[in-house]
PDB file of C-alpha atoms in Angstrom:
ATOM      1  CA  UNK A   8       0.000   0.000   0.000  1.00 70.00           C
ATOM      2  CA  UNK A   9       1.137   3.547  -0.651  1.00 81.00           C
ATOM      3  CA  UNK A  10      -0.417   4.951   2.520  1.00 84.00           C
ATOM      4  CA  UNK A  11       1.552   4.153   5.661  1.00 90.00           C
ATOM      5  CA  UNK A  12      -0.783   3.129   8.521  1.00 90.00           C
ATOM      6  CA  UNK A  13      -0.484   5.557  11.397  1.00 87.00           C
ATOM      7  CA  UNK A  14      -1.458   2.953  13.994  1.00 92.00           C
ATOM      8  CA  UNK A  15       1.634   0.797  13.363  1.00 94.00           C
ATOM      9  CA  UNK A  16       4.381   1.845  15.775  1.00 95.00           C
ATOM     10  CA  UNK A  17       7.755   1.274  14.167  1.00 95.00           C
ATOM     11  CA  UNK A  18       9.451   0.895  17.527  1.00 95.00           C
ATOM     12  CA  UNK A  19       7.055  -1.911  18.397  1.00 96.00           C
ATOM     13  CA  UNK A  20       7.667  -3.420  14.981  1.00 97.00           C
ATOM     14  CA  UNK A  21      11.418  -3.438  15.587  1.00 96.00           C
ATOM     15  CA  UNK A  22      10.811  -5.102  18.930  1.00 96.00           C
ATOM     16  CA  UNK A  23       8.617  -7.757  17.277  1.00 97.00           C
ATOM     17  CA  UNK A  24      11.455  -8.701  14.932  1.00 97.00           C
ATOM     18  CA  UNK A  25      13.429 -10.048  17.890  1.00 96.00           C
ATOM     19  CA  UNK A  26      11.284 -13.177  17.648  1.00 97.00           C
ATOM     20  CA  UNK A  27      13.118 -13.943  14.402  1.00 97.00           C
ATOM     21  CA  UNK A  28      16.480 -13.459  16.082  1.00 95.00           C
ATOM     22  CA  UNK A  29      17.245 -10.337  14.075  1.00 93.00           C
ATOM     23  CA  UNK A  30      18.037  -6.872  15.379  1.00 90.00           C
ATOM     24  CA  UNK A  31      17.927  -4.273  12.609  1.00 92.00           C
ATOM     25  CA  UNK A  32      18.667  -0.687  13.540  1.00 90.00           C
ATOM     26  CA  UNK A  33      15.632   0.754  11.762  1.00 92.00           C
ATOM     27  CA  UNK A  34      12.699   0.050   9.488  1.00 93.00           C
ATOM     28  CA  UNK A  35      11.750   2.140   6.449  1.00 93.00           C
ATOM     29  CA  UNK A  36       8.239   2.036   5.011  1.00 95.00           C
ATOM     30  CA  UNK A  37       8.090   0.632   1.472  1.00 92.00           C
ATOM     31  CA  UNK A  38       5.055   1.953  -0.492  1.00 90.00           C
ATOM     32  CA  UNK A  39       4.731  -1.096  -2.740  1.00 85.00           C
ATOM     33  CA  UNK A  40       2.033  -3.620  -3.539  1.00 75.00           C
ATOM     34  CA  UNK A  41      -1.648  -3.401  -2.703  1.00 78.00           C
ATOM     35  CA  UNK A  42      -3.382  -4.907   0.316  1.00 80.00           C
ATOM     36  CA  UNK A  43      -0.631  -5.380   2.885  1.00 91.00           C
ATOM     37  CA  UNK A  44       1.894  -2.915   4.304  1.00 94.00           C
ATOM     38  CA  UNK A  45       5.624  -3.400   3.942  1.00 96.00           C
ATOM     39  CA  UNK A  46       8.826  -2.212   5.588  1.00 96.00           C
ATOM     40  CA  UNK A  47      12.485  -2.792   4.802  1.00 95.00           C
ATOM     41  CA  UNK A  48      14.470  -3.550   7.941  1.00 95.00           C
ATOM     42  CA  UNK A  49      18.205  -3.030   8.158  1.00 92.00           C
ATOM     43  CA  UNK A  50      20.796  -0.415   8.966  1.00 74.00           C
ATOM     44  CA  UNK A  51      19.689   3.011  10.148  1.00 67.00           C
ATOM     45  CA  UNK A  52      19.365   5.944   7.766  1.00 54.00           C
ATOM     46  CA  UNK A  53      18.394   4.367   4.467  1.00 47.00           C
ATOM     47  CA  UNK A  54      16.963   1.142   3.103  1.00 48.00           C
ATOM     48  CA  UNK A  55      19.963   0.979   0.767  1.00 51.00           C
ATOM     49  CA  UNK A  56      22.540   1.047   3.548  1.00 52.00           C
ATOM     50  CA  UNK A  57      25.052  -1.779   3.673  1.00 57.00           C
ATOM     51  CA  UNK A  58      24.532  -4.903   5.714  1.00 72.00           C
ATOM     52  CA  UNK A  59      21.766  -7.426   6.067  1.00 87.00           C
ATOM     53  CA  UNK A  60      18.220  -6.451   5.137  1.00 92.00           C
ATOM     54  CA  UNK A  61      14.821  -8.047   5.562  1.00 96.00           C
ATOM     55  CA  UNK A  62      11.452  -7.475   3.928  1.00 96.00           C
ATOM     56  CA  UNK A  63       8.769  -7.146   6.599  1.00 97.00           C
ATOM     57  CA  UNK A  64       5.085  -7.557   5.775  1.00 97.00           C
ATOM     58  CA  UNK A  65       2.329  -6.325   8.091  1.00 97.00           C
ATOM     59  CA  UNK A  66      -1.013  -7.830   7.071  1.00 97.00           C
ATOM     60  CA  UNK A  67      -4.259  -5.966   7.784  1.00 95.00           C
ATOM     61  CA  UNK A  68      -6.310  -8.922   9.037  1.00 95.00           C
ATOM     62  CA  UNK A  69      -9.854  -7.457   8.874  1.00 91.00           C
ATOM     63  CA  UNK A  70      -9.259  -6.795   5.162  1.00 89.00           C
ATOM     64  CA  UNK A  71      -8.250 -10.367   4.275  1.00 92.00           C
ATOM     65  CA  UNK A  72     -11.596 -12.187   3.978  1.00 91.00           C
ATOM     66  CA  UNK A  73     -10.039 -14.823   1.714  1.00 92.00           C
ATOM     67  CA  UNK A  74      -7.964 -15.893   4.731  1.00 95.00           C
ATOM     68  CA  UNK A  75     -10.907 -15.905   7.127  1.00 94.00           C
ATOM     69  CA  UNK A  76     -13.879 -13.885   8.333  1.00 90.00           C
ATOM     70  CA  UNK A  77     -12.692 -11.561  11.094  1.00 92.00           C
ATOM     71  CA  UNK A  78      -9.222 -10.874  12.438  1.00 95.00           C
ATOM     72  CA  UNK A  79      -8.823 -14.115  14.404  1.00 97.00           C
ATOM     73  CA  UNK A  80      -9.941 -16.388  11.559  1.00 96.00           C
ATOM     74  CA  UNK A  81      -7.905 -14.385   9.052  1.00 96.00           C
ATOM     75  CA  UNK A  82      -4.783 -14.786  11.179  1.00 98.00           C
ATOM     76  CA  UNK A  83      -5.286 -18.553  11.334  1.00 98.00           C
ATOM     77  CA  UNK A  84      -5.747 -18.676   7.566  1.00 97.00           C
ATOM     78  CA  UNK A  85      -2.746 -16.452   6.931  1.00 98.00           C
ATOM     79  CA  UNK A  86      -0.574 -18.643   9.147  1.00 98.00           C
ATOM     80  CA  UNK A  87      -1.608 -21.712   7.145  1.00 98.00           C
ATOM     81  CA  UNK A  88      -0.747 -19.910   3.912  1.00 98.00           C
ATOM     82  CA  UNK A  89       2.677 -18.842   5.185  1.00 98.00           C
ATOM     83  CA  UNK A  90       3.373 -22.361   6.500  1.00 98.00           C
ATOM     84  CA  UNK A  91       2.434 -23.661   3.057  1.00 98.00           C
ATOM     85  CA  UNK A  92       4.805 -21.262   1.305  1.00 98.00           C
ATOM     86  CA  UNK A  93       7.624 -22.310   3.641  1.00 98.00           C
ATOM     87  CA  UNK A  94       6.969 -25.975   2.853  1.00 98.00           C
ATOM     88  CA  UNK A  95       6.858 -25.362  -0.881  1.00 98.00           C
ATOM     89  CA  UNK A  96      10.251 -23.664  -0.755  1.00 98.00           C
ATOM     90  CA  UNK A  97      12.089 -25.768   1.790  1.00 98.00           C
ATOM     91  CA  UNK A  98      10.429 -29.186   1.525  1.00 97.00           C
ATOM     92  CA  UNK A  99       9.138 -29.342  -2.064  1.00 97.00           C
ATOM     93  CA  UNK A 100      12.234 -27.467  -3.242  1.00 97.00           C
ATOM     94  CA  UNK A 101      10.523 -24.898  -5.472  1.00 98.00           C
ATOM     95  CA  UNK A 102      13.185 -22.169  -5.874  1.00 97.00           C
ATOM     96  CA  UNK A 103      10.781 -19.509  -7.163  1.00 97.00           C
ATOM     97  CA  UNK A 104       8.707 -19.442  -3.943  1.00 98.00           C
ATOM     98  CA  UNK A 105       9.465 -16.414  -1.744  1.00 97.00           C
ATOM     99  CA  UNK A 106       8.882 -18.038   1.618  1.00 97.00           C
ATOM    100  CA  UNK A 107       8.812 -16.377   5.038  1.00 98.00           C
ATOM    101  CA  UNK A 108      11.463 -16.953   7.669  1.00 98.00           C
ATOM    102  CA  UNK A 109      10.562 -18.888  10.792  1.00 98.00           C
ATOM    103  CA  UNK A 110      10.900 -17.451  14.273  1.00 98.00           C
ATOM    104  CA  UNK A 111      13.043 -19.172  16.885  1.00 96.00           C
ATOM    105  CA  UNK A 112       9.814 -20.915  17.950  1.00 97.00           C
ATOM    106  CA  UNK A 113       9.108 -22.066  14.399  1.00 97.00           C
ATOM    107  CA  UNK A 114       6.322 -19.596  13.543  1.00 98.00           C
ATOM    108  CA  UNK A 115       6.018 -18.117  10.045  1.00 98.00           C
ATOM    109  CA  UNK A 116       3.790 -15.233  11.161  1.00 98.00           C
ATOM    110  CA  UNK A 117       2.989 -13.567  14.483  1.00 98.00           C
ATOM    111  CA  UNK A 118       0.056 -11.516  15.714  1.00 98.00           C
ATOM    112  CA  UNK A 119       0.867  -7.812  15.937  1.00 97.00           C
ATOM    113  CA  UNK A 120      -1.850  -6.203  18.032  1.00 95.00           C
ATOM    114  CA  UNK A 121      -5.516  -6.966  17.410  1.00 95.00           C
ATOM    115  CA  UNK A 122      -5.583  -5.842  13.789  1.00 95.00           C
ATOM    116  CA  UNK A 123      -2.303  -6.953  12.217  1.00 97.00           C
ATOM    117  CA  UNK A 124       0.050  -9.880  11.685  1.00 98.00           C
ATOM    118  CA  UNK A 125       3.746  -9.666  10.815  1.00 98.00           C
ATOM    119  CA  UNK A 126       5.879 -11.923   8.622  1.00 98.00           C
ATOM    120  CA  UNK A 127       9.554 -11.566   7.696  1.00 98.00           C
ATOM    121  CA  UNK A 128      11.180 -12.490   4.385  1.00 97.00           C
ATOM    122  CA  UNK A 129      14.758 -12.499   3.147  1.00 94.00           C
ATOM    123  CA  UNK A 130      15.348  -9.312   1.177  1.00 92.00           C
ATOM    124  CA  UNK A 131      15.643 -10.062  -2.551  1.00 89.00           C
ATOM    125  CA  UNK A 132      17.138  -7.624  -5.038  1.00 88.00           C
ATOM    126  CA  UNK A 133      15.304  -7.494  -8.319  1.00 88.00           C
ATOM    127  CA  UNK A 134      12.892  -5.709 -10.612  1.00 89.00           C
ATOM    128  CA  UNK A 135       9.186  -6.062  -9.872  1.00 87.00           C
ATOM    129  CA  UNK A 136       6.465  -6.025 -12.484  1.00 86.00           C
ATOM    130  CA  UNK A 137       3.157  -4.163 -12.412  1.00 86.00           C
ATOM    131  CA  UNK A 138      -0.394  -5.445 -12.248  1.00 85.00           C
ATOM    132  CA  UNK A 139      -1.907  -5.255 -15.724  1.00 82.00           C
ATOM    133  CA  UNK A 140       1.505  -5.317 -17.414  1.00 87.00           C
ATOM    134  CA  UNK A 141       1.520  -7.190 -20.721  1.00 91.00           C
ATOM    135  CA  UNK A 142       4.160  -9.907 -20.856  1.00 93.00           C
ATOM    136  CA  UNK A 143       5.715 -11.119 -24.081  1.00 94.00           C
ATOM    137  CA  UNK A 144       5.483 -14.809 -25.023  1.00 95.00           C
ATOM    138  CA  UNK A 145       9.106 -15.193 -23.959  1.00 94.00           C
ATOM    139  CA  UNK A 146       8.328 -13.654 -20.572  1.00 93.00           C
ATOM    140  CA  UNK A 147       5.228 -15.786 -20.080  1.00 95.00           C
ATOM    141  CA  UNK A 148       6.977 -19.072 -20.833  1.00 97.00           C
ATOM    142  CA  UNK A 149       8.942 -19.282 -17.534  1.00 96.00           C
ATOM    143  CA  UNK A 150       5.815 -18.284 -15.610  1.00 97.00           C
ATOM    144  CA  UNK A 151       3.829 -21.086 -17.248  1.00 98.00           C
ATOM    145  CA  UNK A 152       6.656 -23.496 -16.387  1.00 98.00           C
ATOM    146  CA  UNK A 153       6.651 -22.297 -12.775  1.00 98.00           C
ATOM    147  CA  UNK A 154       2.911 -22.850 -12.491  1.00 98.00           C
ATOM    148  CA  UNK A 155       3.197 -26.317 -14.012  1.00 98.00           C
ATOM    149  CA  UNK A 156       5.797 -27.211 -11.377  1.00 98.00           C
ATOM    150  CA  UNK A 157       3.682 -25.695  -8.592  1.00 98.00           C
ATOM    151  CA  UNK A 158       0.517 -27.463  -9.711  1.00 98.00           C
ATOM    152  CA  UNK A 159       2.371 -30.767  -9.799  1.00 98.00           C
ATOM    153  CA  UNK A 160       3.712 -30.440  -6.257  1.00 98.00           C
ATOM    154  CA  UNK A 161       2.254 -32.566  -3.444  1.00 97.00           C
ATOM    155  CA  UNK A 162      -0.011 -30.392  -1.286  1.00 98.00           C
ATOM    156  CA  UNK A 163       1.681 -29.445   2.014  1.00 98.00           C
ATOM    157  CA  UNK A 164      -0.200 -30.459   5.154  1.00 96.00           C
ATOM    158  CA  UNK A 165      -1.028 -26.862   6.073  1.00 96.00           C
ATOM    159  CA  UNK A 166      -2.442 -25.800   2.700  1.00 98.00           C
ATOM    160  CA  UNK A 167      -5.893 -24.184   2.861  1.00 97.00           C
ATOM    161  CA  UNK A 168      -8.659 -24.934   0.395  1.00 96.00           C
ATOM    162  CA  UNK A 169      -9.706 -22.093  -1.903  1.00 96.00           C
ATOM    163  CA  UNK A 170     -13.324 -22.765  -2.864  1.00 95.00           C
ATOM    164  CA  UNK A 171     -14.920 -20.954  -5.771  1.00 95.00           C
ATOM    165  CA  UNK A 172     -17.450 -19.301  -3.460  1.00 94.00           C
ATOM    166  CA  UNK A 173     -16.841 -15.589  -3.010  1.00 94.00           C
ATOM    167  CA  UNK A 174     -15.257 -14.753   0.367  1.00 91.00           C
ATOM    168  CA  UNK A 175     -17.188 -12.230   2.400  1.00 89.00           C
ATOM    169  CA  UNK A 176     -20.402 -13.079   0.534  1.00 93.00           C
ATOM    170  CA  UNK A 177     -22.615 -12.223   3.522  1.00 92.00           C
ATOM    171  CA  UNK A 178     -21.095  -8.736   3.744  1.00 92.00           C
ATOM    172  CA  UNK A 179     -21.554  -8.250   0.001  1.00 96.00           C
ATOM    173  CA  UNK A 180     -25.232  -9.204   0.287  1.00 96.00           C
ATOM    174  CA  UNK A 181     -25.607  -6.689   3.123  1.00 96.00           C
ATOM    175  CA  UNK A 182     -23.993  -3.992   0.991  1.00 97.00           C
ATOM    176  CA  UNK A 183     -26.330  -4.751  -1.908  1.00 97.00           C
ATOM    177  CA  UNK A 184     -29.336  -4.582   0.405  1.00 97.00           C
ATOM    178  CA  UNK A 185     -28.271  -1.160   1.722  1.00 97.00           C
ATOM    179  CA  UNK A 186     -27.652   0.544  -1.615  1.00 97.00           C
ATOM    180  CA  UNK A 187     -30.828   2.591  -1.096  1.00 96.00           C
ATOM    181  CA  UNK A 188     -29.556   4.179   2.138  1.00 96.00           C
ATOM    182  CA  UNK A 189     -26.754   6.749   2.621  1.00 97.00           C
ATOM    183  CA  UNK A 190     -23.256   5.345   3.122  1.00 97.00           C
ATOM    184  CA  UNK A 191     -20.634   6.764   5.434  1.00 94.00           C
ATOM    185  CA  UNK A 192     -16.921   6.150   5.670  1.00 94.00           C
ATOM    186  CA  UNK A 193     -15.241   8.878   3.694  1.00 97.00           C
ATOM    187  CA  UNK A 194     -15.231  10.925   0.467  1.00 98.00           C
ATOM    188  CA  UNK A 195     -15.792   7.931  -1.803  1.00 98.00           C
ATOM    189  CA  UNK A 196     -18.632   6.337   0.166  1.00 98.00           C
ATOM    190  CA  UNK A 197     -21.547   8.046  -1.591  1.00 98.00           C
ATOM    191  CA  UNK A 198     -19.925   7.951  -5.058  1.00 98.00           C
ATOM    192  CA  UNK A 199     -19.425   4.198  -4.563  1.00 98.00           C
ATOM    193  CA  UNK A 200     -23.072   3.800  -3.583  1.00 98.00           C
ATOM    194  CA  UNK A 201     -24.181   5.787  -6.658  1.00 98.00           C
ATOM    195  CA  UNK A 202     -21.930   3.685  -8.876  1.00 98.00           C
ATOM    196  CA  UNK A 203     -23.381   0.451  -7.502  1.00 98.00           C
ATOM    197  CA  UNK A 204     -26.948   1.735  -7.786  1.00 98.00           C
ATOM    198  CA  UNK A 205     -26.390   2.647 -11.440  1.00 97.00           C
ATOM    199  CA  UNK A 206     -24.992  -0.797 -12.238  1.00 97.00           C
ATOM    200  CA  UNK A 207     -27.028  -2.863  -9.798  1.00 97.00           C
ATOM    201  CA  UNK A 208     -29.043  -4.813 -12.382  1.00 97.00           C
ATOM    202  CA  UNK A 209     -25.929  -5.758 -14.349  1.00 97.00           C
ATOM    203  CA  UNK A 210     -24.007  -6.659 -11.197  1.00 98.00           C
ATOM    204  CA  UNK A 211     -26.781  -8.924  -9.906  1.00 98.00           C
ATOM    205  CA  UNK A 212     -26.964 -10.581 -13.322  1.00 97.00           C
ATOM    206  CA  UNK A 213     -23.237 -11.364 -13.263  1.00 98.00           C
ATOM    207  CA  UNK A 214     -23.467 -12.574  -9.663  1.00 97.00           C
ATOM    208  CA  UNK A 215     -26.254 -14.973 -10.649  1.00 97.00           C
ATOM    209  CA  UNK A 216     -24.181 -16.136 -13.616  1.00 97.00           C
ATOM    210  CA  UNK A 217     -21.242 -16.820 -11.334  1.00 98.00           C
ATOM    211  CA  UNK A 218     -23.354 -18.858  -8.912  1.00 97.00           C
ATOM    212  CA  UNK A 219     -24.865 -20.911 -11.722  1.00 96.00           C
ATOM    213  CA  UNK A 220     -21.587 -21.664 -13.470  1.00 96.00           C
ATOM    214  CA  UNK A 221     -19.721 -22.397 -10.234  1.00 95.00           C
ATOM    215  CA  UNK A 222     -22.042 -25.290  -9.493  1.00 92.00           C
ATOM    216  CA  UNK A 223     -20.905 -26.975 -12.737  1.00 90.00           C
ATOM    217  CA  UNK A 224     -17.141 -26.988 -12.010  1.00 92.00           C
ATOM    218  CA  UNK A 225     -15.594 -30.386 -11.355  1.00 86.00           C
ATOM    219  CA  UNK A 226     -12.057 -31.720 -11.210  1.00 84.00           C
ATOM    220  CA  UNK A 227      -9.114 -32.494  -8.946  1.00 89.00           C
ATOM    221  CA  UNK A 228      -7.673 -29.413  -7.191  1.00 96.00           C
ATOM    222  CA  UNK A 229      -3.963 -28.629  -7.252  1.00 98.00           C
ATOM    223  CA  UNK A 230      -1.617 -26.312  -5.358  1.00 98.00           C
ATOM    224  CA  UNK A 231      -2.282 -22.829  -6.738  1.00 98.00           C
ATOM    225  CA  UNK A 232      -0.768 -19.425  -6.010  1.00 98.00           C
ATOM    226  CA  UNK A 233      -3.954 -17.443  -6.647  1.00 97.00           C
ATOM    227  CA  UNK A 234      -2.535 -14.211  -8.040  1.00 96.00           C
ATOM    228  CA  UNK A 235       0.382 -14.957 -10.429  1.00 97.00           C
ATOM    229  CA  UNK A 236       0.131 -11.643 -12.289  1.00 95.00           C
ATOM    230  CA  UNK A 237       3.175  -9.539 -13.287  1.00 93.00           C
ATOM    231  CA  UNK A 238       2.850  -7.420 -10.133  1.00 92.00           C
ATOM    232  CA  UNK A 239       3.762 -10.512  -8.123  1.00 95.00           C
ATOM    233  CA  UNK A 240       6.788 -11.396 -10.246  1.00 95.00           C
ATOM    234  CA  UNK A 241      10.283 -10.343  -9.217  1.00 94.00           C
ATOM    235  CA  UNK A 242      13.164 -10.642 -11.667  1.00 92.00           C
ATOM    236  CA  UNK A 243      16.118 -11.289  -9.395  1.00 91.00           C
ATOM    237  CA  UNK A 244      19.749 -12.105 -10.222  1.00 89.00           C
ATOM    238  CA  UNK A 245      19.022 -15.690  -9.189  1.00 87.00           C
ATOM    239  CA  UNK A 246      15.997 -16.064 -11.432  1.00 89.00           C
ATOM    240  CA  UNK A 247      12.285 -15.312 -11.545  1.00 92.00           C
ATOM    241  CA  UNK A 248      10.527 -15.231  -8.164  1.00 96.00           C
ATOM    242  CA  UNK A 249       6.824 -15.365  -7.345  1.00 97.00           C
ATOM    243  CA  UNK A 250       5.861 -13.291  -4.303  1.00 96.00           C
ATOM    244  CA  UNK A 251       2.754 -12.750  -2.119  1.00 95.00           C
ATOM    245  CA  UNK A 252       1.720 -16.266  -1.123  1.00 97.00           C
ATOM    246  CA  UNK A 253      -1.115 -15.329   1.244  1.00 97.00           C
ATOM    247  CA  UNK A 254      -3.571 -16.501  -1.453  1.00 97.00           C
ATOM    248  CA  UNK A 255      -1.987 -19.959  -1.886  1.00 98.00           C
ATOM    249  CA  UNK A 256      -4.421 -22.862  -1.744  1.00 98.00           C
ATOM    250  CA  UNK A 257      -5.999 -25.928  -3.288  1.00 98.00           C
ATOM    251  CA  UNK A 258      -8.128 -25.064  -6.315  1.00 97.00           C
ATOM    252  CA  UNK A 259      -8.494 -25.896 -10.012  1.00 97.00           C
ATOM    253  CA  UNK A 260      -5.394 -24.922 -12.029  1.00 98.00           C
ATOM    254  CA  UNK A 261      -7.481 -22.398 -13.963  1.00 98.00           C
ATOM    255  CA  UNK A 262      -7.400 -20.227 -10.844  1.00 98.00           C
ATOM    256  CA  UNK A 263      -3.819 -19.350 -11.806  1.00 98.00           C
ATOM    257  CA  UNK A 264      -3.862 -19.848 -15.540  1.00 98.00           C
ATOM    258  CA  UNK A 265      -6.460 -17.241 -16.436  1.00 97.00           C
ATOM    259  CA  UNK A 266      -3.998 -14.616 -15.178  1.00 96.00           C
ATOM    260  CA  UNK A 267      -0.865 -16.157 -16.700  1.00 97.00           C
ATOM    261  CA  UNK A 268      -1.896 -17.550 -20.103  1.00 96.00           C
ATOM    262  CA  UNK A 269      -2.583 -14.996 -22.829  1.00 95.00           C
ATOM    263  CA  UNK A 270      -2.925 -17.212 -25.915  1.00 95.00           C
ATOM    264  CA  UNK A 271      -3.427 -20.849 -26.945  1.00 96.00           C
ATOM    265  CA  UNK A 272       0.338 -21.409 -27.145  1.00 97.00           C
ATOM    266  CA  UNK A 273       0.615 -20.775 -23.387  1.00 98.00           C
ATOM    267  CA  UNK A 274      -2.092 -23.352 -22.685  1.00 98.00           C
ATOM    268  CA  UNK A 275      -0.388 -25.806 -25.044  1.00 98.00           C
ATOM    269  CA  UNK A 276       2.863 -25.353 -23.140  1.00 98.00           C
ATOM    270  CA  UNK A 277       1.085 -26.014 -19.838  1.00 98.00           C
ATOM    271  CA  UNK A 278      -0.659 -29.098 -21.251  1.00 98.00           C
ATOM    272  CA  UNK A 279       2.621 -30.504 -22.544  1.00 98.00           C
ATOM    273  CA  UNK A 280       4.235 -30.044 -19.113  1.00 98.00           C
ATOM    274  CA  UNK A 281       1.364 -31.431 -17.039  1.00 98.00           C
ATOM    275  CA  UNK A 282      -0.773 -33.615 -19.295  1.00 97.00           C
ATOM    276  CA  UNK A 283      -3.797 -31.581 -18.240  1.00 95.00           C
ATOM    277  CA  UNK A 284      -5.712 -29.370 -20.677  1.00 96.00           C
ATOM    278  CA  UNK A 285      -7.186 -26.219 -19.047  1.00 97.00           C
ATOM    279  CA  UNK A 286     -10.924 -25.708 -19.496  1.00 96.00           C
ATOM    280  CA  UNK A 287     -11.696 -22.406 -21.309  1.00 96.00           C
ATOM    281  CA  UNK A 288     -15.052 -22.080 -19.546  1.00 96.00           C
ATOM    282  CA  UNK A 289     -13.385 -22.378 -16.124  1.00 97.00           C
ATOM    283  CA  UNK A 290     -10.719 -19.854 -17.145  1.00 97.00           C
ATOM    284  CA  UNK A 291     -13.510 -17.397 -17.989  1.00 97.00           C
ATOM    285  CA  UNK A 292     -15.293 -18.191 -14.736  1.00 98.00           C
ATOM    286  CA  UNK A 293     -12.196 -17.293 -12.705  1.00 98.00           C
ATOM    287  CA  UNK A 294     -11.926 -14.023 -14.642  1.00 97.00           C
ATOM    288  CA  UNK A 295     -15.492 -13.247 -13.591  1.00 98.00           C
ATOM    289  CA  UNK A 296     -14.825 -14.293 -10.004  1.00 97.00           C
ATOM    290  CA  UNK A 297     -11.817 -11.973  -9.772  1.00 97.00           C
ATOM    291  CA  UNK A 298     -13.934  -8.990 -10.836  1.00 97.00           C
ATOM    292  CA  UNK A 299     -16.811  -9.795  -8.483  1.00 98.00           C
ATOM    293  CA  UNK A 300     -14.430 -10.224  -5.562  1.00 96.00           C
ATOM    294  CA  UNK A 301     -12.676  -6.950  -6.399  1.00 95.00           C
ATOM    295  CA  UNK A 302     -15.972  -5.079  -6.397  1.00 97.00           C
ATOM    296  CA  UNK A 303     -16.904  -6.655  -3.063  1.00 96.00           C
ATOM    297  CA  UNK A 304     -13.564  -5.677  -1.470  1.00 94.00           C
ATOM    298  CA  UNK A 305     -13.588  -2.130  -2.849  1.00 96.00           C
ATOM    299  CA  UNK A 306     -17.165  -1.491  -1.735  1.00 97.00           C
ATOM    300  CA  UNK A 307     -16.314  -2.694   1.763  1.00 93.00           C
ATOM    301  CA  UNK A 308     -13.240  -0.451   1.750  1.00 93.00           C
ATOM    302  CA  UNK A 309     -15.274   2.616   0.810  1.00 97.00           C
ATOM    303  CA  UNK A 310     -17.883   1.870   3.458  1.00 96.00           C
ATOM    304  CA  UNK A 311     -15.086   1.851   6.053  1.00 93.00           C
ATOM    305  CA  UNK A 312     -13.238   4.942   7.321  1.00 93.00           C
ATOM    306  CA  UNK A 313     -10.984   6.298   4.558  1.00 94.00           C
ATOM    307  CA  UNK A 314      -9.619   9.587   3.252  1.00 95.00           C
ATOM    308  CA  UNK A 315      -8.782  11.064  -0.123  1.00 95.00           C
ATOM    309  CA  UNK A 316      -5.453   9.268  -0.325  1.00 93.00           C
ATOM    310  CA  UNK A 317      -3.389   7.649  -3.073  1.00 90.00           C
ATOM    311  CA  UNK A 318      -4.690   4.206  -2.103  1.00 91.00           C
ATOM    312  CA  UNK A 319      -8.294   5.430  -2.120  1.00 94.00           C
ATOM    313  CA  UNK A 320      -7.848   7.033  -5.540  1.00 95.00           C
ATOM    314  CA  UNK A 321      -6.317   3.848  -6.924  1.00 92.00           C
ATOM    315  CA  UNK A 322      -9.167   1.807  -5.443  1.00 95.00           C
ATOM    316  CA  UNK A 323     -11.763   4.146  -6.930  1.00 97.00           C
ATOM    317  CA  UNK A 324     -10.211   3.883 -10.381  1.00 96.00           C
ATOM    318  CA  UNK A 325     -10.128   0.085 -10.111  1.00 96.00           C
ATOM    319  CA  UNK A 326     -13.729  -0.084  -8.884  1.00 97.00           C
ATOM    320  CA  UNK A 327     -15.126   2.061 -11.694  1.00 98.00           C
ATOM    321  CA  UNK A 328     -13.182   0.136 -14.339  1.00 97.00           C
ATOM    322  CA  UNK A 329     -14.199  -3.245 -12.964  1.00 97.00           C
ATOM    323  CA  UNK A 330     -17.858  -2.293 -12.650  1.00 98.00           C
ATOM    324  CA  UNK A 331     -17.832  -1.082 -16.252  1.00 97.00           C
ATOM    325  CA  UNK A 332     -16.306  -4.385 -17.399  1.00 97.00           C
ATOM    326  CA  UNK A 333     -18.958  -6.374 -15.539  1.00 97.00           C
ATOM    327  CA  UNK A 334     -21.730  -4.319 -17.097  1.00 95.00           C
ATOM    328  CA  UNK A 335     -20.496  -4.518 -20.686  1.00 94.00           C
ATOM    329  CA  UNK A 336     -19.162  -8.059 -21.121  1.00 89.00           C
TER     330      UNK A 336
END
């Protein structure tokens, strides 16, 4: 996230890192990614100072419904995801998995107050991509190969299931039911309500379509990442890395492939590596699911306290674009 949370005390964060047996001099906020908050821990003064560095992620638990409903359930789900990532890297031997470090007690993530959880990763130099970035066929090929290897890995014991059902569905239904009443939360609350009201018929139609088509999906689930888009790819000196494993889980392979495969040649490459031919209808269903879930998350965000910040502006742009896509496709 671009906006640094004011309720995260950096002194307390430094103290929390002692559980990992590390003692950096300072932490510097890193305005990268979307969803979680990140710091670079290391020498005082600058994130680029010499010496060891670590990448510290602080997860906002109430805003992770795909991990669990509510902060406690979300923490339990996040811990399972981080344990899974650790197993994929260190037990399955997948070198592209950016796995968290374990504390001296063996934990991959720790509670940080009531709202947050903290995980620590080795710092990796490299060039990150951007969400929505178009990859060339040559750039997609190693990603397809990575996903084939991931999907063929034995599921770690801790891995969570990732059902097709939309997370936070009850809250979405409540939001839809309250579109006729004023919304509070911040400057985008009423515009978001107006946007939903203007597209309500189309949104309900796509939601019904999703429910109907989801009931028809069959097949053996595999280990999936969940969000293997260019924004979660890091080109490091040691090779291509896939980051942000909080969405890892058992699901059909199409959960990953709709984001990674851009043409039939990509699907052919995956089929040759795995012996499994992706289903075009399930690929399209996961595209629809992504958009419905985005709308649900953004509406909940705008009904919560927020300001006119960079993150809010980015969320508003994404919400309007996604709602337009749902209404016109």
